[in-house]
Short mmCIF file of C-alpha atoms and ligand atoms in Angstrom, two decimals:
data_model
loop_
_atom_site.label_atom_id
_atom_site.label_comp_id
_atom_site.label_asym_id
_atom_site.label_seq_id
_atom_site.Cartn_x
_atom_site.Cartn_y
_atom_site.Cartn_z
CA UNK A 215 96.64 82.57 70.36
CA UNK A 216 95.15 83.96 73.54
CA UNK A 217 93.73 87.01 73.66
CA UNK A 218 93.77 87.40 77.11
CA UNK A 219 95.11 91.48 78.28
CA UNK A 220 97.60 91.00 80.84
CA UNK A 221 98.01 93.73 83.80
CA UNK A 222 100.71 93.54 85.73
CA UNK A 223 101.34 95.32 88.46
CA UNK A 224 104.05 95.58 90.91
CA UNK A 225 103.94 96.78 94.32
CA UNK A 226 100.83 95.80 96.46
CA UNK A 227 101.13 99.50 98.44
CA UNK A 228 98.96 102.17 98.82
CA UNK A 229 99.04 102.84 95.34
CA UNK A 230 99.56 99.62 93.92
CA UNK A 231 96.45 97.94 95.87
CA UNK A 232 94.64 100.55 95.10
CA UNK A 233 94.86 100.30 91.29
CA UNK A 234 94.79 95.63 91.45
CA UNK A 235 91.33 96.00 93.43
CA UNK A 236 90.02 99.10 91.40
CA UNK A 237 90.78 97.03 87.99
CA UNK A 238 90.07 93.28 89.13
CA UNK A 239 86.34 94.59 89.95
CA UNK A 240 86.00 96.82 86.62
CA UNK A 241 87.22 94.16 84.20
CA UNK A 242 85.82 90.94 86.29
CA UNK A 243 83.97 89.46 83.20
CA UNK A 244 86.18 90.52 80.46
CA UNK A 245 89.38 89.17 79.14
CA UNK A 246 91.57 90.51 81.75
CA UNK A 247 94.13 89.12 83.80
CA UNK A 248 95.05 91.19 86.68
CA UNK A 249 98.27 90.09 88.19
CA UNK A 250 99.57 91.79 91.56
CA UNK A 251 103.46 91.45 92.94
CA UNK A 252 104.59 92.10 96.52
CA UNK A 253 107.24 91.67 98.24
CA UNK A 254 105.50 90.59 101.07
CA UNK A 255 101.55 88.98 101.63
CA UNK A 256 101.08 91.46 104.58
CA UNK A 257 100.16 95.20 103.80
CA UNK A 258 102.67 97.18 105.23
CA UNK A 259 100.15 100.23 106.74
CA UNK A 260 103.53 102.74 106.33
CA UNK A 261 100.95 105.26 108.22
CA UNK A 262 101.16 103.41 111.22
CA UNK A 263 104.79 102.04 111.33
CA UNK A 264 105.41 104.50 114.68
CA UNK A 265 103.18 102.41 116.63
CA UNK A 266 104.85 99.75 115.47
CA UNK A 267 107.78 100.51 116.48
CA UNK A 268 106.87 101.45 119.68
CA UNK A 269 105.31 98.42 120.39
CA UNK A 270 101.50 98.80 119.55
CA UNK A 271 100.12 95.90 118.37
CA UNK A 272 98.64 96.92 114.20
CA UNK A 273 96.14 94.88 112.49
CA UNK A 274 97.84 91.96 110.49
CA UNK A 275 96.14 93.08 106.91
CA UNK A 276 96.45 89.90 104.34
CA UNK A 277 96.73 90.80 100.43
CA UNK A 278 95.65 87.66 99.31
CA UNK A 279 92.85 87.02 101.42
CA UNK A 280 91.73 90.37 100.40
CA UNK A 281 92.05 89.71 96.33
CA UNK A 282 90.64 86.13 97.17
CA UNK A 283 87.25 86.68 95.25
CA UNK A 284 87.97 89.29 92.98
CA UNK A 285 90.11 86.81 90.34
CA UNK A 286 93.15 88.88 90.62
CA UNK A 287 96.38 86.78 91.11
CA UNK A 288 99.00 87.59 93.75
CA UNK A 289 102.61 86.84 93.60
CA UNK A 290 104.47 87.05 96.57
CA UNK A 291 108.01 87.99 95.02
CA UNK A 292 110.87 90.88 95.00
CA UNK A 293 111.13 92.27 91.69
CA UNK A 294 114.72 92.41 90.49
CA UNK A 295 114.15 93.48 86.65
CA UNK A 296 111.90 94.99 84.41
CA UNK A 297 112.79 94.32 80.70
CA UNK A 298 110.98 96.88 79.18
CA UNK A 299 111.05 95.57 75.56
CA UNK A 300 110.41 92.37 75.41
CA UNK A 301 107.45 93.64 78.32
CA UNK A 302 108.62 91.03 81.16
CA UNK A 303 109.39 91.08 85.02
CA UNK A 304 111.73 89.13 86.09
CA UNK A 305 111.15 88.23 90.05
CA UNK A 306 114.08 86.79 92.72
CA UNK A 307 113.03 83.27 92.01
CA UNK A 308 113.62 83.70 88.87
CA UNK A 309 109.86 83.29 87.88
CA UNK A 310 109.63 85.68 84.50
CA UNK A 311 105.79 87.30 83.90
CA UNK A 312 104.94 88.98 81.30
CA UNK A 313 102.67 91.48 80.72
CA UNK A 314 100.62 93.65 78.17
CA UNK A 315 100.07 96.66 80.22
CA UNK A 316 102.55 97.37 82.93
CA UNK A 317 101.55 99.23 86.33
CA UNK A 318 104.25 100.59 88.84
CA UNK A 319 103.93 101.09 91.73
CA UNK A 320 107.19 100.39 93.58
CA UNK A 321 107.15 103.23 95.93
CA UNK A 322 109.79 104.77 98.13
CA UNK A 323 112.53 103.51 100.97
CA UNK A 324 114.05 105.64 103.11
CA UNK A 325 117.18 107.49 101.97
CA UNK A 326 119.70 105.61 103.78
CA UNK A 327 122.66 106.09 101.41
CA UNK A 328 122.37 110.16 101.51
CA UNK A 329 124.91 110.33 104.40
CA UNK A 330 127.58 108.54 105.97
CA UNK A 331 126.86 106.03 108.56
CA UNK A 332 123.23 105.60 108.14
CA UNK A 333 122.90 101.82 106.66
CA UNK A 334 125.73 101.07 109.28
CA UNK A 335 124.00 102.78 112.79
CA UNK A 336 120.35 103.88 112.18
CA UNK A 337 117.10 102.02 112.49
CA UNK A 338 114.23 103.07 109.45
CA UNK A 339 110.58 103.22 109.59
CA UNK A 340 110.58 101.23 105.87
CA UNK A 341 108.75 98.21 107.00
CA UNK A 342 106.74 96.12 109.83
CA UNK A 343 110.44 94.04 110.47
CA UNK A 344 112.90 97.31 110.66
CA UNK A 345 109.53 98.88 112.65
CA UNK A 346 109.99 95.91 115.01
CA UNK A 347 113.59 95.63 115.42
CA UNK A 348 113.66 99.40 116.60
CA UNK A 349 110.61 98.64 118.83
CA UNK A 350 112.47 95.56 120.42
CA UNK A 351 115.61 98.06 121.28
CA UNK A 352 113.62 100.79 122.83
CA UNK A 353 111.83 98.22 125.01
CA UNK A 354 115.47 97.30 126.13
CA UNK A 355 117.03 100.47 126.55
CA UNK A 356 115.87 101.39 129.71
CA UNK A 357 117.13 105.03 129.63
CA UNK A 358 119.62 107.12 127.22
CA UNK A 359 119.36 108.95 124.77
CA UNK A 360 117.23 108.57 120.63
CA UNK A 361 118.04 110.97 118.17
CA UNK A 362 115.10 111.12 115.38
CA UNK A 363 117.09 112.72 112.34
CA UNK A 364 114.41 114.32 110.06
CA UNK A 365 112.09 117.37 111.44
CA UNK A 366 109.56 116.56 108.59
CA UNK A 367 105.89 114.59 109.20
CA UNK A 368 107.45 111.44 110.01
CA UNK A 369 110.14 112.82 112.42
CA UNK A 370 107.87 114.59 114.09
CA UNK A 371 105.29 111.46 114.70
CA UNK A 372 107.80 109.33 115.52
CA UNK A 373 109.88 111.58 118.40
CA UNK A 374 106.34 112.05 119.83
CA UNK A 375 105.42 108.77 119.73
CA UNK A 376 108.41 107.20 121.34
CA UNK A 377 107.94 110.24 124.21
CA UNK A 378 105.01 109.13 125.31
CA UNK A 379 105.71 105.34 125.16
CA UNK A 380 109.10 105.06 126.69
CA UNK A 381 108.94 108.55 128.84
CA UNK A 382 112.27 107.19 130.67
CA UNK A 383 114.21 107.64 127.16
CA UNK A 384 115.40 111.15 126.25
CA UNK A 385 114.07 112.15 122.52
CA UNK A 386 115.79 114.53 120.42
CA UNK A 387 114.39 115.61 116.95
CA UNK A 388 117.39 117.16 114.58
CA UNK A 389 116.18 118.62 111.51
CA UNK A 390 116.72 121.18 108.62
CA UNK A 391 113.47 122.91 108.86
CA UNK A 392 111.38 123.59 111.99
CA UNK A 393 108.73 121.00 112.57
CA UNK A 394 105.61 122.06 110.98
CA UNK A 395 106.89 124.61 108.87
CA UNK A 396 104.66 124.00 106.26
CA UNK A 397 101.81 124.69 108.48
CA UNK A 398 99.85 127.73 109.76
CA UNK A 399 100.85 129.49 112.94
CA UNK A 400 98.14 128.25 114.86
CA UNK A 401 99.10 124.28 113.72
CA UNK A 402 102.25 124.61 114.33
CA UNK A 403 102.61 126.10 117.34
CA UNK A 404 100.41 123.13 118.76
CA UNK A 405 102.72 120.96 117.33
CA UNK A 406 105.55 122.57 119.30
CA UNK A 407 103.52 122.73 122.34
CA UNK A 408 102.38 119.11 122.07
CA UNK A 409 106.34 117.76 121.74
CA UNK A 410 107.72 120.05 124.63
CA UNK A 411 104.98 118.74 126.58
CA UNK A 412 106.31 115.34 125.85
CA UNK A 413 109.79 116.21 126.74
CA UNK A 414 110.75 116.12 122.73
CA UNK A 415 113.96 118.39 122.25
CA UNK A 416 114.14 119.52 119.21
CA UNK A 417 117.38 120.73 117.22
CA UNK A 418 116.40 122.53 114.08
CA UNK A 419 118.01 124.21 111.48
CA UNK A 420 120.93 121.94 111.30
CA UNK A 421 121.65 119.11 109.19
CA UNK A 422 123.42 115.26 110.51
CA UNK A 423 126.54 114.77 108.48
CA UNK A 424 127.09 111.36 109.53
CA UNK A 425 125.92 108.71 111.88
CA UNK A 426 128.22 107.28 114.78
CA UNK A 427 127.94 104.20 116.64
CA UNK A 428 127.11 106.15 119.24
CA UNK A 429 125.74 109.44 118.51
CA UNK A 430 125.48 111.64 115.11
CA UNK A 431 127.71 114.72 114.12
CA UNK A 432 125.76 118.02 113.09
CA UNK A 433 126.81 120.75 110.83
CA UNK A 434 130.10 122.71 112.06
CA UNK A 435 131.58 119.18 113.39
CA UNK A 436 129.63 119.17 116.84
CA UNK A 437 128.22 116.02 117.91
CA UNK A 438 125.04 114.47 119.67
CA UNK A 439 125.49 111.14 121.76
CA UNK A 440 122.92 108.84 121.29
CA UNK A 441 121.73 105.28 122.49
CA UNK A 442 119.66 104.68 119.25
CA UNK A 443 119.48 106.99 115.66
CA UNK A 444 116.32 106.81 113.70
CA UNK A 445 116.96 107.94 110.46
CA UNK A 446 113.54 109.34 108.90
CA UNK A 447 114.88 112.39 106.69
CA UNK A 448 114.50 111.60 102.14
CA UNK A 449 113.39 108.56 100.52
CA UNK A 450 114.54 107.49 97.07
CA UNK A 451 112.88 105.12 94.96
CA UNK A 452 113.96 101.67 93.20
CA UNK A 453 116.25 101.50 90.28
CA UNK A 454 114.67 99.78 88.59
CA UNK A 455 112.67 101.68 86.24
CA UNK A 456 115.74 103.72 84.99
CA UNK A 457 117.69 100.11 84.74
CA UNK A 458 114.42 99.33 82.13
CA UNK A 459 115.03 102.76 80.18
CA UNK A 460 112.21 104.13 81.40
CA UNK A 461 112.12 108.35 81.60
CA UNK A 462 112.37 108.77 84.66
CA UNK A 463 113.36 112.22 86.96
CA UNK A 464 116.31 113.70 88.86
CA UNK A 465 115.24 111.40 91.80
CA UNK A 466 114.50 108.03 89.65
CA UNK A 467 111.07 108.53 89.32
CA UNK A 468 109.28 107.25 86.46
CA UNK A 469 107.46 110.57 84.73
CA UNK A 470 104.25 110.72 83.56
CA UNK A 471 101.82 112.11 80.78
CA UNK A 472 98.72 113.31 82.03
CA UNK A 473 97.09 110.34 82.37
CA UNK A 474 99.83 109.00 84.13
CA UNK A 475 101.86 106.58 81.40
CA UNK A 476 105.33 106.98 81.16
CA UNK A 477 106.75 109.17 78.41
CA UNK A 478 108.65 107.07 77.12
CA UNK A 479 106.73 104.03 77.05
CA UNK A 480 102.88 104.16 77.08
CA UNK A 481 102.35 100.30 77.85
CA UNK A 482 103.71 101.62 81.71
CA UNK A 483 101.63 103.16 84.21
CA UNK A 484 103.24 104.88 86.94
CA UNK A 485 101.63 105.24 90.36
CA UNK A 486 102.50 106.46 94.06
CA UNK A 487 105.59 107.08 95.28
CA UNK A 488 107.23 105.87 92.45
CA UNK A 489 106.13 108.10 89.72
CA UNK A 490 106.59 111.93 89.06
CA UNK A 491 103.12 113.26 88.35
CA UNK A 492 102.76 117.26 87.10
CA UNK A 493 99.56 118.93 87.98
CA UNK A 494 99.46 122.82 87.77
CA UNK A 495 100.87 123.63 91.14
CA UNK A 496 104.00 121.01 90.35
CA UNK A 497 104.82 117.86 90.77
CA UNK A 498 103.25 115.56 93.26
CA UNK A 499 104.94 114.42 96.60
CA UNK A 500 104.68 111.15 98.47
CA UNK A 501 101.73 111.07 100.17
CA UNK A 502 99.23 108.00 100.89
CA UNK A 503 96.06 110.76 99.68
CA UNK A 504 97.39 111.43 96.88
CA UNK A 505 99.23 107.55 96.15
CA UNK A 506 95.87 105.82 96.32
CA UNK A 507 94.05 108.25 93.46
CA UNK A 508 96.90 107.84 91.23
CA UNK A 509 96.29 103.63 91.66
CA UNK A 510 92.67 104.31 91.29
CA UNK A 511 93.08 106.27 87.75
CA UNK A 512 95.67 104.13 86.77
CA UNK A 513 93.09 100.98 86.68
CA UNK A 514 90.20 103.25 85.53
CA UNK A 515 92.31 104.19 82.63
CA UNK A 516 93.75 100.54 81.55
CA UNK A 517 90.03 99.68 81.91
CA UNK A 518 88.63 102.36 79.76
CA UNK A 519 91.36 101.67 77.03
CA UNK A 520 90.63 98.32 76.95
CA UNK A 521 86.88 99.23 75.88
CA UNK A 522 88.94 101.56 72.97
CA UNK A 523 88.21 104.56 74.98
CA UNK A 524 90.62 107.19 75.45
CA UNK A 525 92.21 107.43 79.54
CA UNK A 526 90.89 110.38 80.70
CA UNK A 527 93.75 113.36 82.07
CA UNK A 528 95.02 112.97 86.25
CA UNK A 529 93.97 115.66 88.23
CA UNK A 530 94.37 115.82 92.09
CA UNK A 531 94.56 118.46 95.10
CA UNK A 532 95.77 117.74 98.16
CA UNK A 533 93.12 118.44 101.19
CA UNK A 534 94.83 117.72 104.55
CA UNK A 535 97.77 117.47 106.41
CA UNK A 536 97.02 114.94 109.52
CA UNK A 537 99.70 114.87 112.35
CA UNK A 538 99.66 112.52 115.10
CA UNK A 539 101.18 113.59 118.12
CA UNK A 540 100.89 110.92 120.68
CA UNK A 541 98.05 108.83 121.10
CA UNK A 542 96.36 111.51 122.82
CA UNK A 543 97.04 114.58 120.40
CA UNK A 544 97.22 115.33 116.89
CA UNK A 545 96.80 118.18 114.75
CA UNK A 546 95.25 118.61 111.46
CA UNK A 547 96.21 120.84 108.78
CA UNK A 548 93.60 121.66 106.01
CA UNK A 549 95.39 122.64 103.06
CA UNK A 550 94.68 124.25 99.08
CA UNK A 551 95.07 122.37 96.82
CA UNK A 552 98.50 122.71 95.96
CA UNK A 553 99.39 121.86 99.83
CA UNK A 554 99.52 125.36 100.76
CA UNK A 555 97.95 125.76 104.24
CA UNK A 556 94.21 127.19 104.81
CA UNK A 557 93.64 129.12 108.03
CA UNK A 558 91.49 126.26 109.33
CA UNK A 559 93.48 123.33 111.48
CA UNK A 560 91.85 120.94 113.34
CA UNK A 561 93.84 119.82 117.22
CA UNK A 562 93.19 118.07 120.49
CA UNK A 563 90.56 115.56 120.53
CA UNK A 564 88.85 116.23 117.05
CA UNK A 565 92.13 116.07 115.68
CA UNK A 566 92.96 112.47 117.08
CA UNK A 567 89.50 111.17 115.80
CA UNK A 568 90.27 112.73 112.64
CA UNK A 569 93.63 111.17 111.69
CA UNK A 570 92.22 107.94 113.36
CA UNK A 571 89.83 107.84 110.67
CA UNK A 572 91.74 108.77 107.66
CA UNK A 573 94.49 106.11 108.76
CA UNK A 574 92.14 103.20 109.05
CA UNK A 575 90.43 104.16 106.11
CA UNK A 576 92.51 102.62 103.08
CA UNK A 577 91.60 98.39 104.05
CA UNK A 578 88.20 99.23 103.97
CA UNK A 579 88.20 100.98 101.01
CA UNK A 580 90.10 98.48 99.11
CA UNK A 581 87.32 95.43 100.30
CA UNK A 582 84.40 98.65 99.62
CA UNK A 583 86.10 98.99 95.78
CA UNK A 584 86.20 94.81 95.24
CA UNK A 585 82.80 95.16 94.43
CA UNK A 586 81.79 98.80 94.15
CA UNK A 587 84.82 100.31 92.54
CA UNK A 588 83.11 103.50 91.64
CA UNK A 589 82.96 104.55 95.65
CA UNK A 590 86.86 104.72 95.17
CA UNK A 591 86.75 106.97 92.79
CA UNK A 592 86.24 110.37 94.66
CA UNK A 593 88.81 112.65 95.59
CA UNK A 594 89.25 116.48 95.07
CA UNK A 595 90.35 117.40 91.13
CA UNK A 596 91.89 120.65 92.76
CA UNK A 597 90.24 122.76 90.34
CA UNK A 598 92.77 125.74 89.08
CA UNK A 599 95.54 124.66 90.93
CA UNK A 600 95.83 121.58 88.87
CA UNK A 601 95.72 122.26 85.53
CA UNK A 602 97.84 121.95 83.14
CA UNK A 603 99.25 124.77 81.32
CA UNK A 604 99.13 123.69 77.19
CA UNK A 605 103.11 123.41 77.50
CA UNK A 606 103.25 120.83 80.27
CA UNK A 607 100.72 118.15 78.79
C1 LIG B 713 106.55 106.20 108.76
C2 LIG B 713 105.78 106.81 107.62
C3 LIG B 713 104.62 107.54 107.91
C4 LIG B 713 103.88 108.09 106.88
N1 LIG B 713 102.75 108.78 107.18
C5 LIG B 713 101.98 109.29 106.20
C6 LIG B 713 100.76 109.96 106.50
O1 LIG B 713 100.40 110.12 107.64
N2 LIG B 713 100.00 110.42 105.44
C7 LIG B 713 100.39 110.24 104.14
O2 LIG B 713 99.66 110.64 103.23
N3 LIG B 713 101.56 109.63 103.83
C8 LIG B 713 102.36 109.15 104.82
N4 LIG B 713 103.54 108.52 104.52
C9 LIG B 713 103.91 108.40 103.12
C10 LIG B 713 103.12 107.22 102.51
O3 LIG B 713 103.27 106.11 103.33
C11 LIG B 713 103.63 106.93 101.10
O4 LIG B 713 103.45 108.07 100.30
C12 LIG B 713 102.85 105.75 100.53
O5 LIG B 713 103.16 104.59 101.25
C13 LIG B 713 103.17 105.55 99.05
O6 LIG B 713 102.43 104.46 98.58
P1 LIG B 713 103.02 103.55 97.40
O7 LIG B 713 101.98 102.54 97.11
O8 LIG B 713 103.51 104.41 96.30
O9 LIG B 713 104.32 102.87 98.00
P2 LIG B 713 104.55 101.94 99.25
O10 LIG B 713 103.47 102.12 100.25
O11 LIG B 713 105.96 102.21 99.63
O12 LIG B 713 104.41 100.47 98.67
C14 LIG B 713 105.34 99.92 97.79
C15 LIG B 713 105.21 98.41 97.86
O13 LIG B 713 106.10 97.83 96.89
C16 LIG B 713 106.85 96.82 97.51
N5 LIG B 713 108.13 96.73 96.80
C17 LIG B 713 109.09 97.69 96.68
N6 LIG B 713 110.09 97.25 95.92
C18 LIG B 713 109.76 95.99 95.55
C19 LIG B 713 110.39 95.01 94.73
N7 LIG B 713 111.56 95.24 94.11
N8 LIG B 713 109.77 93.82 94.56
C20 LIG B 713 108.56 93.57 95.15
N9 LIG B 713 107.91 94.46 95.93
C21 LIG B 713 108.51 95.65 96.12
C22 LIG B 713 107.00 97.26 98.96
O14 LIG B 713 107.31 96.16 99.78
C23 LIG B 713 105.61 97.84 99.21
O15 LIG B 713 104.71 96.84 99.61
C24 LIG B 713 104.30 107.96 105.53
C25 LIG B 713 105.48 107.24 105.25
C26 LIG B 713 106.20 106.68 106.29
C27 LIG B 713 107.46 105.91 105.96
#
């Protein structure tokens, strides 16, 4: 009988890369086999799908060229089941792995089922093809009117981007909250400045209740034409972990022990998007800082088990809040730990290098932790704000 350890893990993401490069370069010499699953061979850098879909050429980043000499396998496949019990995946093709140790790391789509007309009318920022297909509109419009629903980060990157690229189109960002709110004074009124300098309207405090052919209705019945509806407001993740039995949260999200199993099954690790991690200050959001640590502990973890160690408690507090705003403008947030704002924000130049750098910086870091995984392994613990009181561990 083999006695190979089998790690599966599915989702090559921020998270999910994260933890198959970590692990393939801790257990290199030892009976492990680290398996990765993707949809797709190309990394889809979510971070940069607005330039994208403006139509800025990205870097083409290639998974398996990238896991080429670290002996993890890839498997280009879309997951359609997870069969908890017997501990198998079963993949479109109908290829079945199986798997001692489970890692998940399915992430998050955009919420596209949340309101009425949105599959039907509105273009997403999910992938490099829906990034594209909006990019190839805009390019043809030639004037009229796009309505960005969603006045969080990703609204607010994406109405400035598509200002400044296509300055003949009119861009209109509706949202619930205003844009920035979670930011100081200072930051946000940048932000403001920066997308009425643009020519960015923005409609806040108001909610879409359905998407036209040609326009969205608000709140209150009134409606907004529009030429093109980008839909960037909730994601939700995959069934499929509550389809397996897996605990999983009010949005579908698999939850976690401290050191970031699921509850109800301990063979499972849950990472990213896809998993409902508690620290002190509550549970994590979807982020790409905070995605990549969870991958990282998650393969640190499976490693240290397999030596008959004990995995070692999550801990992580958030740092920043980069914003682009344009090529030319951005502002930076610093934050607490528990994503609170700090007085100090970065804008303007300084600000652009800034979330320059921190976008670019997850390739290299995968090909730096292929053969120094410990320079991965750094991010702040958060200190107070992220422990655990004794009745949430
Ligand atoms: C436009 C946009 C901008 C963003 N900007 C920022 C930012 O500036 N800073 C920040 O911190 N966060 C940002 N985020 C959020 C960040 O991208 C996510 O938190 C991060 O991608 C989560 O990483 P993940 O690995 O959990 O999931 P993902 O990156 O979503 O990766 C999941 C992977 O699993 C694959 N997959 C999913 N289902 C299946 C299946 N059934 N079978 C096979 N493969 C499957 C997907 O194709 C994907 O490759 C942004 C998100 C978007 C959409």
């Amino acid at each position: 009988m083999s006695t190979t350890h089998r790690v599966l893990i599915l989702g090559a993401g921020y998270a999910g890369l994260a933890a198959a490069t970590q692990l393939a370069a801790r257990t290199g010499k030892a009976d492990v086999q680290v398996t990765l699953v993707n949809a797709q061979e190309r990394f889809t850098e979510r971070l940069r799908l607005h330039l994208t879909a403006t139509g800025q050429r990205v870097a083409e980043l290639d998974i398996p060229t990238l896991l080429a000499k670290t002996g993890a396998h890839f498997v280009r496949g879309w997951v359609t089941a997870v069969d908890a019990h017997a501990k198998t995946v079963r993949i479109d093709d109908n290829r079945v792995l199986r798997y001692d140790t489970l890692v998940y790391g399915l992430g998050s789509v955009t919420d596209t089922a949340a309101v009425p007309g949105v599959e039907e009318h509105a273009y997403t920022l999910d992938g490099v093809g829906d990034a594209t297909t909006l990019a190839d509109r805009l390019a043809r419009l030639g004037g009229g009117t796009v309505v960005v629903v969603g006045s969080g980060l990703t609204g607010v990157e994406a109405s400035a981007e598509i200002a400044e690229q296509h300055p003949e189109l009119d861009v209109v960002l509706v949202g619930r909250q205003d844009p920035g709110a979670t930011m100081t004074a200072k930051a946000r009124s940048h932000l403001r400045a920066a997308l009425a300098r643009l020519g960015v309207r923005v409609i806040s405090g108001t909610a879409v209740t359905k998407v036209l052919p040609d326009g969205v209705e608000l709140v209150g019945a009134q409606t907004l034409a529009a030429d093109v509806v980008l839909w960037t407001a909730g994601t939700r993740v995959s069934p499929l972990a509550a389809a397996a039995g897996l605990t999983v949260d009010e949005r579908g999200r698999v939850v976690t022990d401290p050191t970031l199993r699921s509850v109800s099954h301990p063979d499972v690790y849950a990472i990213g998007d896809a998993a409902a991690v508690r620290q002190g200050y509550g549970v994590l959001h979807g982020t790409c800082q905070s995605g990549m640590p969870t991958g990282v502990h998650a393969a640190v973890s499976i490693a240290r088990t397999l030596r008959g160690k004990q995995p070692r408690q999550f801990r992580f507090g958030y740092y920043h809040t980069p914003v682009s705003l344009g090529r030319n403008d951005a502002v930076v947030q610093f934050t607490h730990p528990d994503d609170s704002p700090r007085r100090g924000c970065l804008t303007g130049r300084p600000a652009v290098w800034y979330k320059e750098t921190v976008s670019a910086s997850p390739w290299p870091t995968y090909r730096r932790m292929t053969t120094m995984p410990s320079s991965g392994a750094f991010w702040p613990r958060g200190g107070r704000f992220t422990r655990l009181r004794d009745d949430a561990r």
